[in-house]
Short mmCIF file of C-alpha atoms in Angstrom, two decimals:
data_model
loop_
_atom_site.label_atom_id
_atom_site.label_comp_id
_atom_site.label_asym_id
_atom_site.label_seq_id
_atom_site.Cartn_x
_atom_site.Cartn_y
_atom_site.Cartn_z
CA MET J 173 -13.33 -19.94 21.54
CA THR J 174 -15.86 -17.81 19.55
CA ALA J 175 -14.56 -16.95 16.17
CA PRO J 176 -13.74 -13.23 15.94
CA THR J 177 -15.31 -11.17 13.24
CA VAL J 178 -13.15 -8.84 11.12
CA GLY J 179 -14.88 -6.22 9.12
CA ILE J 180 -13.31 -4.95 5.93
CA ILE J 181 -14.43 -1.66 4.50
CA GLY J 182 -14.18 -2.26 0.81
CA ALA J 183 -14.47 -5.54 -1.00
CA GLY J 184 -11.81 -5.55 -3.69
CA GLN J 185 -9.02 -7.99 -4.48
CA LEU J 186 -7.10 -7.29 -1.19
CA ALA J 187 -10.27 -7.96 0.86
CA ARG J 188 -10.71 -11.33 -1.12
CA MET J 189 -7.18 -12.42 -0.51
CA THR J 190 -7.52 -11.47 3.16
CA THR J 191 -10.65 -13.51 3.51
CA GLN J 192 -8.90 -16.45 1.97
CA ALA J 193 -6.34 -16.27 4.86
CA ALA J 194 -9.00 -15.81 7.35
CA MET J 195 -10.58 -19.19 6.59
CA SER J 196 -7.49 -21.08 7.95
CA LEU J 197 -7.72 -19.11 11.23
CA ALA J 198 -11.52 -19.63 11.70
CA VAL J 199 -11.84 -15.83 11.47
CA ASP J 200 -15.26 -14.56 10.09
CA VAL J 201 -14.97 -11.74 7.63
CA LYS J 202 -17.72 -9.30 6.84
CA VAL J 203 -17.24 -6.88 4.01
CA LEU J 204 -18.71 -3.60 3.02
CA ALA J 205 -19.07 -3.72 -0.61
CA ALA J 206 -19.86 -0.79 -2.99
CA ASP J 207 -21.27 -3.43 -5.39
CA PRO J 208 -22.46 -7.04 -4.77
CA SER J 209 -20.11 -8.20 -7.63
CA ASP J 210 -16.92 -6.98 -5.93
CA PRO J 211 -14.24 -9.56 -5.80
CA ALA J 212 -14.50 -10.34 -1.98
CA CYS J 213 -18.23 -10.90 -1.88
CA ILE J 214 -17.86 -14.51 -3.15
CA ALA J 215 -15.63 -15.43 -0.30
CA ALA J 216 -16.76 -13.41 2.81
CA THR J 217 -18.74 -14.74 5.59
CA ALA J 218 -21.14 -11.82 5.40
CA VAL J 219 -21.67 -9.00 2.87
CA GLU J 220 -23.31 -5.63 3.40
CA VAL J 221 -23.71 -3.37 0.31
CA GLY J 222 -23.23 0.30 1.04
CA ASP J 223 -21.00 3.34 0.35
CA PRO J 224 -17.63 2.96 2.02
CA GLY J 225 -17.63 6.77 2.29
CA ASP J 226 -20.89 7.15 4.07
CA LEU J 227 -20.65 7.65 7.76
CA ALA J 228 -23.96 6.10 8.66
CA ALA J 229 -23.19 3.11 6.53
CA ILE J 230 -19.77 2.35 8.19
CA ARG J 231 -21.28 2.91 11.61
CA ARG J 232 -23.89 0.32 11.08
CA PHE J 233 -21.26 -2.01 9.44
CA ALA J 234 -18.89 -1.66 12.42
CA GLU J 235 -21.54 -2.97 14.76
CA GLY J 236 -20.82 -6.61 15.65
CA CYS J 237 -17.27 -6.43 14.32
CA ASP J 238 -14.43 -7.19 16.63
CA VAL J 239 -12.07 -5.13 14.59
CA VAL J 240 -12.48 -3.01 11.41
CA THR J 241 -9.83 -2.83 8.62
CA PHE J 242 -9.69 -1.67 5.07
CA ASP J 243 -9.32 -2.86 1.51
CA HIS J 244 -7.77 0.49 0.55
CA GLU J 245 -6.80 3.68 2.24
CA ARG J 246 -9.07 5.98 0.16
CA VAL J 247 -11.29 6.62 3.02
CA ASP J 248 -12.91 9.53 4.88
CA LEU J 249 -10.53 10.20 7.85
CA ALA J 250 -13.24 12.13 9.71
CA ALA J 251 -15.60 9.16 9.41
CA ILE J 252 -12.89 6.77 10.58
CA ALA J 253 -12.15 9.11 13.58
CA THR J 254 -15.89 9.04 14.33
CA LEU J 255 -15.81 5.10 14.46
CA GLU J 256 -12.93 5.23 16.79
CA ALA J 257 -14.74 7.77 19.13
CA ASP J 258 -17.66 5.28 18.96
CA GLY J 259 -15.20 2.79 20.70
CA ALA J 260 -14.73 0.64 17.54
CA ARG J 261 -11.26 -1.01 17.13
CA VAL J 262 -10.06 0.36 13.77
CA TYR J 263 -6.76 -0.71 12.30
CA PRO J 264 -5.05 1.08 10.69
CA SER J 265 -6.13 4.08 12.81
CA SER J 266 -7.13 7.49 11.44
CA THR J 267 -3.69 8.56 12.60
CA THR J 268 -1.85 5.99 10.50
CA LEU J 269 -4.13 6.50 7.47
CA ARG J 270 -3.25 10.20 7.43
CA PHE J 271 0.15 9.24 6.43
CA SER J 272 -1.22 8.08 3.00
CA ASP J 273 -1.44 11.86 2.34
CA LYS J 274 1.95 12.38 0.72
CA ALA J 275 2.05 16.02 1.85
CA HIS J 276 1.44 15.07 5.47
CA GLN J 277 4.01 12.09 5.15
CA ARG J 278 6.80 14.31 3.64
CA VAL J 279 6.42 17.00 6.25
CA GLU J 280 6.35 14.68 9.13
CA PHE J 281 9.21 12.50 7.87
CA SER J 282 11.39 15.53 7.02
CA ALA J 283 10.86 16.92 10.51
CA ARG J 284 12.25 13.65 11.87
CA GLU J 285 15.08 13.65 9.44
CA LEU J 286 13.92 10.43 7.70
CA PRO J 287 15.24 10.21 4.12
CA VAL J 288 12.74 11.89 1.78
CA PRO J 289 13.46 13.93 -1.42
CA GLN J 290 13.63 17.68 -1.53
CA PHE J 291 10.00 18.60 -1.81
CA ALA J 292 7.47 21.47 -1.56
CA VAL J 293 3.71 21.34 -1.02
CA VAL J 294 2.06 23.59 -3.59
CA ASP J 295 -1.18 24.40 -5.21
CA SER J 296 -0.22 26.45 -8.37
CA ALA J 297 1.89 26.42 -11.36
CA ALA J 298 3.71 29.47 -10.11
CA ASP J 299 4.74 27.44 -7.06
CA ILE J 300 5.89 24.53 -9.25
CA GLU J 301 7.95 26.93 -11.35
CA ALA J 302 9.54 28.46 -8.28
CA PHE J 303 10.55 24.95 -7.09
CA ALA J 304 12.14 24.11 -10.36
CA ALA J 305 14.02 27.46 -10.50
CA ALA J 306 15.64 26.21 -7.27
CA HIS J 307 16.12 22.53 -8.15
CA GLY J 308 16.15 22.41 -11.85
CA TRP J 309 13.67 20.97 -14.58
CA PRO J 310 12.31 18.38 -14.90
CA VAL J 311 10.36 17.94 -11.72
CA VAL J 312 7.89 15.45 -10.53
CA ALA J 313 4.35 16.59 -9.41
CA LYS J 314 2.15 14.23 -7.30
CA THR J 315 -1.32 14.62 -5.98
CA ALA J 316 -1.09 14.54 -2.19
CA VAL J 317 -3.96 12.11 -2.01
CA GLY J 318 -5.72 9.64 -4.28
CA GLY J 319 -2.95 8.71 -6.52
CA TYR J 320 -2.03 5.06 -7.09
CA ASP J 321 -0.63 2.71 -9.83
CA GLY J 322 0.83 5.81 -11.60
CA ARG J 323 -2.27 7.98 -11.33
CA GLY J 324 -1.69 11.42 -10.06
CA VAL J 325 2.04 11.45 -10.89
CA PHE J 326 3.29 13.89 -13.58
CA VAL J 327 6.82 14.42 -14.82
CA LEU J 328 7.05 18.09 -15.87
CA ALA J 329 9.75 19.13 -18.33
CA ASP J 330 8.98 22.98 -18.41
CA PRO J 331 6.71 25.73 -17.26
CA HIS J 332 4.25 25.03 -20.05
CA GLU J 333 3.67 21.39 -18.71
CA ALA J 334 3.49 22.83 -15.17
CA ARG J 335 0.70 25.13 -16.11
CA GLN J 336 -1.15 22.29 -18.02
CA VAL J 337 -1.03 19.93 -15.05
CA ALA J 338 -1.82 22.67 -12.49
CA SER J 339 -4.95 23.69 -14.53
CA THR J 340 -6.29 20.09 -14.12
CA LEU J 341 -5.59 19.92 -10.35
CA VAL J 342 -7.30 23.06 -9.27
CA GLY J 343 -8.04 22.83 -5.50
CA CYS J 344 -5.68 19.90 -4.96
CA GLN J 345 -2.62 19.89 -2.87
CA ILE J 346 0.37 18.94 -5.00
CA VAL J 347 3.79 17.69 -3.72
CA VAL J 348 6.58 18.64 -6.12
CA GLU J 349 9.95 17.06 -6.06
CA PRO J 350 13.10 16.82 -8.24
CA LEU J 351 13.27 13.96 -10.80
CA LEU J 352 15.51 11.54 -9.10
CA ASP J 353 18.23 9.32 -10.47
CA ILE J 354 16.54 6.01 -9.51
CA ARG J 355 18.87 2.98 -9.60
CA ALA J 356 16.19 0.48 -8.36
CA GLU J 357 12.91 0.49 -6.42
CA ILE J 358 12.50 -1.74 -3.44
CA ALA J 359 9.92 -2.27 -0.62
CA VAL J 360 9.75 -3.60 2.77
CA VAL J 361 6.42 -5.10 4.13
CA VAL J 362 6.17 -4.80 7.99
CA ALA J 363 3.62 -6.55 10.23
CA ARG J 364 2.91 -4.95 13.57
CA ARG J 365 0.74 -5.54 16.63
CA PRO J 366 -0.94 -2.84 18.76
CA SER J 367 1.45 -3.92 21.50
CA GLY J 368 4.35 -2.82 19.39
CA ALA J 369 5.83 -6.14 18.33
CA ALA J 370 6.84 -5.85 14.68
CA ILE J 371 8.54 -8.02 12.03
CA ALA J 372 9.68 -7.32 8.52
CA TYR J 373 9.62 -9.49 5.43
CA PRO J 374 12.72 -9.76 3.34
CA VAL J 375 13.43 -6.79 1.14
CA VAL J 376 11.76 -7.08 -2.25
CA GLU J 377 12.76 -5.44 -5.58
CA THR J 378 9.85 -4.06 -7.51
CA ILE J 379 9.77 -3.50 -11.28
CA GLN J 380 7.44 -0.69 -12.40
CA ARG J 381 5.93 -0.04 -15.75
CA HIS J 382 3.87 3.15 -16.27
CA GLY J 383 3.65 3.45 -12.49
CA ILE J 384 2.16 -0.17 -12.11
CA CYS J 385 4.14 -3.00 -10.34
CA VAL J 386 4.51 -5.72 -12.92
CA GLU J 387 7.06 -7.84 -11.08
CA THR J 388 8.67 -8.45 -7.77
CA VAL J 389 11.80 -10.39 -6.90
CA THR J 390 12.86 -11.53 -3.46
CA PRO J 391 15.56 -11.11 -2.18
CA ALA J 392 16.23 -7.75 -3.74
CA ASP J 393 19.51 -7.55 -5.77
CA VAL J 394 20.99 -4.76 -3.48
CA ASP J 395 23.77 -4.49 -1.05
CA GLN J 396 23.14 -6.29 2.20
CA CYS J 397 23.85 -3.19 4.26
CA LEU J 398 21.41 -1.23 2.27
CA ALA J 399 18.81 -3.92 2.72
CA ALA J 400 19.31 -4.00 6.49
CA GLU J 401 18.95 -0.16 6.51
CA ALA J 402 15.70 -0.41 4.49
CA SER J 403 14.33 -3.00 7.01
CA GLU J 404 15.29 -0.93 9.92
CA LEU J 405 13.78 2.21 8.44
CA ALA J 406 10.52 0.45 7.66
CA ILE J 407 10.13 -0.83 11.18
CA SER J 408 10.92 2.60 12.56
CA ILE J 409 8.25 4.09 10.12
CA ALA J 410 5.74 1.51 11.30
CA GLU J 411 6.32 2.59 14.80
CA LEU J 412 6.19 6.21 14.12
CA THR J 413 2.91 6.04 12.19
CA GLY J 414 1.43 3.72 14.77
CA ALA J 415 0.67 1.11 12.08
CA VAL J 416 -1.10 -2.08 13.00
CA GLY J 417 -1.41 -4.96 10.60
CA ILE J 418 0.54 -4.57 7.46
CA LEU J 419 2.44 -1.46 6.36
CA ALA J 420 4.28 -1.50 3.08
CA VAL J 421 7.11 1.04 2.73
CA GLU J 422 8.42 1.79 -0.84
CA PHE J 423 11.87 3.15 -1.32
CA PHE J 424 13.93 4.59 -4.25
CA VAL J 425 17.51 3.45 -4.32
CA THR J 426 19.59 6.51 -5.52
CA PRO J 427 23.37 7.22 -5.84
CA ASP J 428 22.89 9.07 -2.48
CA GLY J 429 21.17 6.13 -0.70
CA LEU J 430 17.63 5.29 0.13
CA VAL J 431 14.69 7.71 -0.31
CA VAL J 432 11.22 7.00 0.92
CA ASN J 433 8.79 6.92 -1.94
CA GLU J 434 5.37 6.25 -0.34
CA LEU J 435 3.49 4.09 2.20
CA ALA J 436 0.53 1.71 2.01
CA PRO J 437 -1.09 0.90 5.39
CA ARG J 438 -2.57 -2.37 4.14
CA PRO J 439 -1.62 -5.58 2.31
CA HIS J 440 0.31 -4.43 -0.86
CA ASN J 441 1.24 -5.87 -4.12
CA SER J 442 4.87 -5.80 -3.16
CA GLY J 443 3.90 -8.49 -0.67
CA HIS J 444 1.70 -10.86 -2.83
CA TRP J 445 4.73 -13.15 -3.20
CA THR J 446 4.36 -14.11 0.52
CA ILE J 447 1.17 -16.21 -0.08
CA GLU J 448 3.24 -19.27 -1.15
CA GLY J 449 6.78 -17.63 -0.89
CA ALA J 450 6.86 -17.01 2.79
CA VAL J 451 6.18 -19.09 5.90
CA THR J 452 3.27 -16.71 6.73
CA SER J 453 1.59 -14.55 4.11
CA GLN J 454 1.10 -10.82 4.42
CA PHE J 455 -2.69 -11.45 4.55
CA GLU J 456 -2.46 -13.85 7.52
CA ASN J 457 -0.13 -11.56 9.38
CA HIS J 458 -2.46 -8.56 8.72
CA LEU J 459 -5.16 -10.47 10.37
CA ARG J 460 -2.90 -11.64 13.22
CA GLY J 461 -1.58 -7.94 13.65
CA ILE J 462 -5.05 -6.37 13.91
CA LEU J 463 -6.32 -9.17 16.10
CA ASP J 464 -3.22 -8.66 18.33
CA TRP J 465 -2.32 -12.35 17.88
CA PRO J 466 1.36 -13.62 17.62
CA LEU J 467 2.93 -12.72 14.29
CA GLY J 468 4.01 -15.47 11.96
CA ALA J 469 7.50 -16.02 10.59
CA THR J 470 8.36 -14.02 7.47
CA THR J 471 11.18 -16.27 6.16
CA THR J 472 11.05 -17.28 2.54
CA THR J 473 10.03 -20.83 1.44
CA ALA J 474 12.66 -20.86 -1.31
CA PRO J 475 16.11 -19.21 -2.02
CA ALA J 476 14.26 -16.83 -4.33
CA VAL J 477 10.76 -15.91 -5.12
CA ALA J 478 9.21 -13.99 -8.16
CA MET J 479 5.80 -12.45 -8.59
CA VAL J 480 4.43 -11.32 -11.94
CA ASN J 481 1.28 -9.11 -12.05
CA ILE J 482 -0.74 -9.59 -15.07
CA LEU J 483 -3.70 -7.01 -15.68
CA GLY J 484 -6.71 -7.91 -17.65
CA GLY J 485 -9.42 -5.78 -19.09
CA ALA J 486 -7.92 -3.37 -21.72
CA HIS J 487 -6.51 -6.04 -24.09
CA PRO J 488 -8.74 -8.66 -25.68
CA THR J 489 -7.04 -11.82 -24.09
CA ASP J 490 -8.37 -12.76 -20.63
CA PRO J 491 -5.48 -14.16 -18.56
CA ALA J 492 -7.82 -16.90 -17.41
CA THR J 493 -7.93 -18.45 -20.84
CA ARG J 494 -4.18 -19.32 -20.39
CA LEU J 495 -4.62 -20.90 -17.00
CA SER J 496 -3.98 -24.54 -18.17
CA ALA J 497 -0.65 -23.40 -19.72
CA ALA J 498 0.41 -21.55 -16.51
CA LEU J 499 -0.46 -24.54 -14.30
CA GLU J 500 1.95 -26.72 -16.22
CA VAL J 501 4.96 -24.56 -14.84
CA ASP J 502 6.46 -26.34 -11.82
CA ASP J 503 6.51 -24.30 -8.54
CA ALA J 504 4.30 -21.65 -10.06
CA HIS J 505 1.00 -20.57 -8.29
CA VAL J 506 -1.77 -18.65 -10.08
CA HIS J 507 -4.16 -16.25 -8.39
CA LEU J 508 -7.01 -15.00 -10.53
CA TYR J 509 -8.93 -12.37 -8.44
#
């Protein structure tokens, strides 16, 4: 059998870990990197350097790929739709990727009576103030697209703060919601094939600091009935959005039950624990899903699994300098990417 070639638009950390999983399956991976020093370039079978937002670049890149996927969802949907019209197999599709737009997602999910917060899609401080008049201050304003790791999310206490934020987001769609009473944050990672077969990983509890996931614990410390409801909802959302490969669904646990927070149509940090903590990692199942191969078991390899996310860069100590100490911890696995 000739090894299939998977093309990944973007060459960041997720592309790198996906490439590592591809090696075990004899899958060739070609990446479109914005810079030759991007993390995945060291591991990929082939590297093309180009702008992932440039239509001509991604059309050239897609040639010779059996399937095209993404390192992140910050892509030009019109360009992806053009690839699809060219006949390329692209997963997630432009239809699925559109659900990364929080405004689109909230409107579509609300119409189907899925659990989302009260919300309004606005573009001015006056609209934010009108929403707060109906629902009370404080409110949360989120950019509809482009926000991640706490970026593009603002807790607004009063009209003055609303005007300040709105003045920095001129021309952007904003989703405004009440500030919820959040008891916990959980996530469900789903793997799905084009044929519709889908499987969910155990529910994971995510611990956030300043909008960034710093730790995950599996299984989540939540009621079993609520965990089952989250899994069922995540699979139904994967079907609704037409997701292929990995889809991560983040939920808030509130006194009134589950509320959908956001979606990630790609491998996600809430699933990094699966590399050693599950029978099949999210990265392998992403490849299996987009290649329409049988999905692997998602059961855990231990009664409980934790993942800690350590960020380098801003502080002077490089985590790699403490690698030796970390490797002394039994049953711990280190990933420097």
